Amino acid sequence: MARIICITNQKGGVGKTTTTVNLASCLAAIEKKTLLVDLDPQGNSTSGVGLNKHECEPNIYQVIMREADIPETMRPTELKKLFCVPSNGHLTGAEVELVNAEEREFRLKSALATVEDDFDYILIDCPPSLGFLTLNALTAAHSVLIPVQTEYFALEGLSSLMETVDRVRESLNPGLEIEGALLTMHDSRTRLAAQVSEEVRKFFGEKVYNTVIPRNVQLSESPSFGKPIILYDIRSSGAQAYLNLTKEIVAHD
Ligand SMILES: Nc1ncnc2c1ncn2[C@@H]1O[C@H](COP(=O)(O)OP(=O)(O)OP(=O)(O)O)[C@@H](O)[C@H]1O
Ligand SMILES: [Mg+2]
């Protein structure tokens, strides 16, 4: 059965999508059959693995609306073991359309139940909010991976994220674990980055990965080529960091 990990932080631009795309592709590269579920209307993970988000119908929107099943929406990628359930702007409408629907937070969970046995890992890329879509991801997941950018204000919002995780545990998903917190876009030359890392380690304790993702220009370039970093520049520091993270996660499961 797949381990389902959602990548969440309601703060925008902290490296959720970069982490989802690259962790998913590294897992696929070490022969773990992996499904990347893009749950963000921005569709950045979808384009990050080389799919055209405007030509992906049906997609996660139809899944959430119960108009399609996961297998119908799943696309192959350049990596043999990596598949993607794409997203695009249509997903924005789902929250409003389901406002009075019963069990609306369980839509993704019940859809994934049909394919859980077919994969080793399912990774869910969340939008930068704690709304309906993120609640669906937290309800469906076994664990949550939290990217934290080592920048000023990095800790802002982590308390409300943890409160949300606690609330989800109380009602929607009692088994939800913290997979880990990941320091991203780290610039080892600055004192600020070192201070922020220290604070994040105080906040999450042992749950912070040893692997730190450096600020790396190849990581920011690869999405415009629709390629995960291991297919764009395997020798880059970004690729090496995501390979190390992958080893940590696999060892821990
Ligand atoms: N380690 C890194 N080094 C350099 N650039 C990075 C790194 N990680 C992410 N980026 C760049 O920073 C920007 C934000 O990253 P990303 O899209 O992964 O964040 P996000 O949390 O998914 O954003 P959003 O909240 O909008 O979904 C992107 O342009 C990405 O290419
Ligand atoms: Mg994103």
Coordinates of C-alpha atoms and ligand atoms in Angstrom, one line a residue:
M1 CA 0.0 0.0 0.0
A2 CA 1.2 3.5 -0.8
R3 CA 2.5 5.9 1.7
I4 CA 0.6 9.1 1.1
I5 CA 2.5 12.3 1.9
C6 CA 1.1 15.8 1.5
I7 CA 3.4 18.7 1.1
T8 CA 1.9 21.7 2.9
N9 CA 2.6 25.2 4.1
Q10 CA 0.0 27.9 3.7
K11 CA 2.8 30.4 3.1
G12 CA 3.4 31.0 -0.6
G13 CA 6.6 30.3 -2.5
V14 CA 8.4 28.3 0.2
G15 CA 9.3 25.3 -2.1
K16 CA 6.2 23.1 -1.9
T17 CA 6.0 22.4 -5.6
T18 CA 9.8 22.2 -6.1
T19 CA 9.9 19.6 -3.3
T20 CA 6.9 17.6 -4.6
V21 CA 8.2 17.4 -8.1
N22 CA 11.7 16.6 -7.2
L23 CA 11.0 14.2 -4.4
A24 CA 8.5 12.4 -6.6
S25 CA 10.9 12.1 -9.4
C26 CA 13.8 10.9 -7.2
L27 CA 11.5 8.2 -5.7
A28 CA 10.6 7.1 -9.2
A29 CA 14.3 7.1 -10.2
I30 CA 15.0 4.6 -7.4
E31 CA 12.2 2.3 -8.7
K32 CA 9.5 3.4 -6.3
K33 CA 6.2 3.6 -8.3
T34 CA 5.0 7.1 -7.5
L35 CA 1.9 9.2 -8.1
L36 CA 2.1 13.0 -7.9
V37 CA -1.3 14.6 -7.3
D38 CA -1.4 18.3 -8.1
L39 CA -4.0 19.8 -5.8
D40 CA -3.1 23.4 -6.6
P41 CA -5.1 25.3 -9.2
Q42 CA -1.9 27.0 -10.2
G43 CA -0.9 23.7 -11.8
N44 CA 2.8 24.2 -11.2
S45 CA 3.6 20.6 -10.4
T46 CA 1.7 19.6 -13.6
S47 CA 3.9 21.7 -15.8
G48 CA 6.9 20.9 -13.6
V49 CA 6.8 17.3 -14.8
G50 CA 6.4 18.3 -18.4
L51 CA 2.6 18.2 -18.9
N52 CA 0.6 21.0 -20.5
K53 CA -1.9 22.0 -17.8
H54 CA -4.3 23.5 -20.4
E55 CA -4.6 20.2 -22.3
C56 CA -5.3 17.9 -19.3
E57 CA -8.9 16.9 -19.2
P58 CA -10.2 15.3 -17.1
N59 CA -8.0 16.3 -14.2
I60 CA -8.1 16.6 -10.4
Y61 CA -11.1 19.0 -10.6
Q62 CA -13.3 16.2 -12.0
V63 CA -11.9 13.8 -9.4
I64 CA -12.9 16.2 -6.6
M65 CA -16.3 16.7 -8.2
R66 CA -16.7 12.9 -8.5
E67 CA -17.1 13.2 -12.2
A68 CA -13.9 11.1 -12.9
D69 CA -11.8 8.4 -11.2
I70 CA -8.0 8.8 -10.6
P71 CA -7.0 6.2 -13.3
E72 CA -8.8 8.2 -16.0
T73 CA -6.9 11.4 -15.1
M74 CA -3.5 9.9 -14.4
R75 CA -0.7 10.8 -17.0
P76 CA 2.6 9.1 -17.6
T77 CA 5.7 11.3 -17.4
E78 CA 9.3 11.1 -18.8
L79 CA 10.1 8.8 -15.8
K80 CA 8.7 5.4 -16.2
K81 CA 7.7 5.0 -12.6
L82 CA 6.2 8.5 -12.1
F83 CA 2.6 9.3 -12.9
C84 CA 0.8 12.6 -12.4
V85 CA -2.8 13.6 -11.7
P86 CA -2.8 17.1 -13.3
S87 CA -4.5 20.3 -12.2
N88 CA -5.4 23.7 -13.7
G89 CA -7.4 26.8 -12.9
H90 CA -10.8 25.0 -13.0
L91 CA -10.0 23.5 -9.6
T92 CA -10.6 27.0 -8.1
G93 CA -14.3 26.5 -8.5
A94 CA -14.5 23.2 -6.6
E95 CA -14.6 24.8 -3.1
V96 CA -17.6 27.0 -4.0
E97 CA -19.4 24.3 -5.9
L98 CA -19.1 21.9 -3.0
V99 CA -20.0 24.3 -0.2
N100 CA -23.0 22.4 1.0
A101 CA -21.8 18.9 -0.1
E102 CA -21.6 16.2 2.5
E103 CA -18.2 14.8 3.5
R104 CA -16.6 17.4 1.3
E105 CA -13.2 17.0 3.0
F106 CA -13.1 13.2 2.1
R107 CA -13.3 13.6 -1.7
L108 CA -9.6 13.0 -2.3
K109 CA -9.3 10.3 0.3
S110 CA -12.0 8.2 -1.2
A111 CA -10.6 8.7 -4.8
L112 CA -7.1 7.7 -3.8
A113 CA -8.4 4.6 -2.0
T114 CA -9.0 3.0 -5.4
V115 CA -5.3 3.3 -6.5
E116 CA -3.4 3.1 -3.1
D117 CA -2.4 -0.5 -3.8
D118 CA -0.9 0.3 -7.2
F119 CA 1.8 2.7 -5.9
D120 CA 4.6 2.9 -3.4
Y121 CA 4.3 6.6 -2.8
I122 CA 1.6 9.2 -3.4
L123 CA 2.7 12.8 -3.0
I124 CA 0.1 15.6 -2.9
D125 CA 1.2 19.2 -3.8
C126 CA -1.0 21.7 -1.8
P127 CA -2.0 25.3 -2.6
P128 CA -0.8 28.1 -0.4
S129 CA -3.8 28.2 1.9
L130 CA -5.4 26.1 4.7
G131 CA -8.8 25.9 2.9
F132 CA -10.9 23.2 1.4
L133 CA -8.2 21.7 -0.8
T134 CA -5.5 21.5 1.8
L135 CA -8.1 19.9 4.2
N136 CA -8.7 17.3 1.6
A137 CA -5.0 16.6 1.3
L138 CA -4.5 16.4 5.1
T139 CA -7.5 14.1 5.4
A140 CA -6.2 11.7 2.7
A141 CA -2.6 11.7 3.8
H142 CA -0.7 9.4 6.2
S143 CA 1.8 12.3 6.9
V144 CA 2.6 15.9 6.2
L145 CA 5.9 17.2 4.9
I146 CA 6.4 20.9 5.6
P147 CA 8.9 22.9 3.6
V148 CA 10.2 25.9 5.4
Q149 CA 12.2 28.6 3.6
T150 CA 15.1 29.8 5.7
E151 CA 14.1 33.4 5.4
Y152 CA 12.9 36.1 7.7
F153 CA 9.3 35.4 8.8
A154 CA 9.8 31.7 8.1
L155 CA 8.1 30.7 11.3
E156 CA 5.1 33.0 10.7
G157 CA 2.1 30.8 10.1
L158 CA 3.7 27.5 11.4
S159 CA 1.6 27.7 14.6
S160 CA -1.7 28.0 12.6
L161 CA -0.5 25.2 10.3
M162 CA 0.1 23.0 13.4
E163 CA -3.3 24.0 14.9
T164 CA -4.9 22.9 11.6
V165 CA -3.0 19.6 11.7
D166 CA -4.3 19.1 15.3
R167 CA -7.9 19.8 14.3
V168 CA -7.7 17.4 11.4
R169 CA -6.4 14.7 13.8
E170 CA -9.3 15.3 16.1
S171 CA -11.9 15.0 13.5
L172 CA -11.0 14.0 10.0
N173 CA -7.8 11.9 10.2
P174 CA -6.7 10.7 13.6
G175 CA -3.6 8.9 12.2
L176 CA -2.0 12.0 10.6
E177 CA 1.7 12.2 11.3
I178 CA 4.3 14.8 10.8
E179 CA 6.6 13.3 8.2
G180 CA 9.1 16.1 8.7
A181 CA 10.1 19.7 8.2
L182 CA 12.4 20.6 5.3
L183 CA 14.6 23.6 5.2
T184 CA 14.5 25.0 1.7
M185 CA 16.3 27.7 -0.4
H186 CA 19.0 27.8 2.2
D187 CA 21.9 30.2 1.7
S188 CA 24.7 29.0 3.9
R189 CA 26.5 32.3 3.6
T190 CA 24.0 34.3 5.6
R191 CA 23.7 34.5 9.3
L192 CA 20.0 34.9 9.0
A193 CA 19.7 31.5 7.4
A194 CA 21.6 29.9 10.2
Q195 CA 19.4 31.7 12.8
V196 CA 16.2 30.7 11.1
S197 CA 17.4 27.0 10.8
E198 CA 18.0 27.1 14.5
E199 CA 14.5 28.4 15.3
V200 CA 12.9 25.8 13.0
R201 CA 14.9 23.1 14.8
K202 CA 13.6 24.4 18.1
F203 CA 10.0 24.4 16.8
F204 CA 10.0 20.9 15.2
G205 CA 12.8 19.2 17.2
E206 CA 13.8 15.9 15.8
K207 CA 11.3 16.2 12.9
V208 CA 13.7 18.4 10.9
Y209 CA 15.5 16.6 8.1
N210 CA 19.3 16.5 8.1
T211 CA 19.1 17.3 4.4
V212 CA 18.9 21.0 3.8
I213 CA 17.9 22.2 0.3
P214 CA 20.3 24.9 -0.9
R215 CA 19.3 27.9 -3.0
N216 CA 20.3 26.6 -6.4
V217 CA 19.7 28.2 -9.8
Q218 CA 19.2 24.9 -11.6
L219 CA 16.3 24.1 -9.3
S220 CA 14.6 27.4 -10.4
E221 CA 15.4 26.8 -14.1
S222 CA 14.3 23.2 -14.5
P223 CA 10.5 23.9 -14.3
S224 CA 10.6 26.1 -17.4
F225 CA 11.9 23.1 -19.3
G226 CA 9.2 20.8 -17.8
K227 CA 11.9 18.7 -16.2
P228 CA 12.6 17.5 -12.6
I229 CA 16.1 18.4 -11.5
I230 CA 17.5 14.9 -11.9
L231 CA 16.7 15.0 -15.6
Y232 CA 17.8 18.6 -16.0
D233 CA 21.1 18.6 -14.2
I234 CA 21.8 15.6 -12.0
R235 CA 25.2 17.1 -10.9
S236 CA 23.7 20.3 -9.4
S237 CA 23.6 20.8 -5.7
G238 CA 19.8 20.9 -5.9
A239 CA 19.7 17.4 -7.4
Q240 CA 22.1 16.0 -4.9
A241 CA 20.1 17.5 -2.0
Y242 CA 16.8 16.0 -3.3
L243 CA 18.4 12.6 -3.7
N244 CA 19.7 12.8 -0.1
L245 CA 16.2 13.8 1.1
T246 CA 14.7 10.8 -0.8
K247 CA 17.2 8.5 1.0
E248 CA 16.2 9.9 4.4
I249 CA 12.5 9.5 3.7
V250 CA 12.8 6.0 2.4
A251 CA 15.0 4.9 5.3
H252 CA 12.5 6.3 7.7
D253 CA 9.4 4.6 6.3
Ligands
LIG1 N1 16.1 25.5 -3.6 C1 15.8 26.5 -4.5 N2 16.7 27.3 -5.1 C2 16.3 28.2 -6.0 N3 15.0 28.5 -6.3 C3 14.1 27.7 -5.8 C4 14.4 26.7 -4.8 N4 13.2 26.1 -4.4 C5 12.2 26.8 -5.1 N5 12.7 27.8 -5.9 C6 12.0 28.7 -6.7 O1 11.2 29.5 -5.9 C7 9.9 29.7 -6.4 C8 8.9 29.2 -5.4 O2 9.1 27.8 -5.3 P1 7.8 26.8 -5.3 O3 7.0 27.1 -6.5 O4 8.4 25.4 -5.2 O5 7.1 27.2 -4.0 P2 5.6 26.9 -3.6 O6 5.6 26.8 -2.1 O7 5.1 25.7 -4.3 O8 4.8 28.2 -4.1 P3 3.2 28.3 -4.0 O9 2.9 28.6 -2.6 O10 2.9 29.5 -4.9 O11 2.6 27.1 -4.5 C9 9.9 29.1 -7.7 O12 10.2 30.0 -8.7 C10 11.0 28.0 -7.6 O13 11.6 27.7 -8.9
MG2 MG 3.3 25.4 -5.4

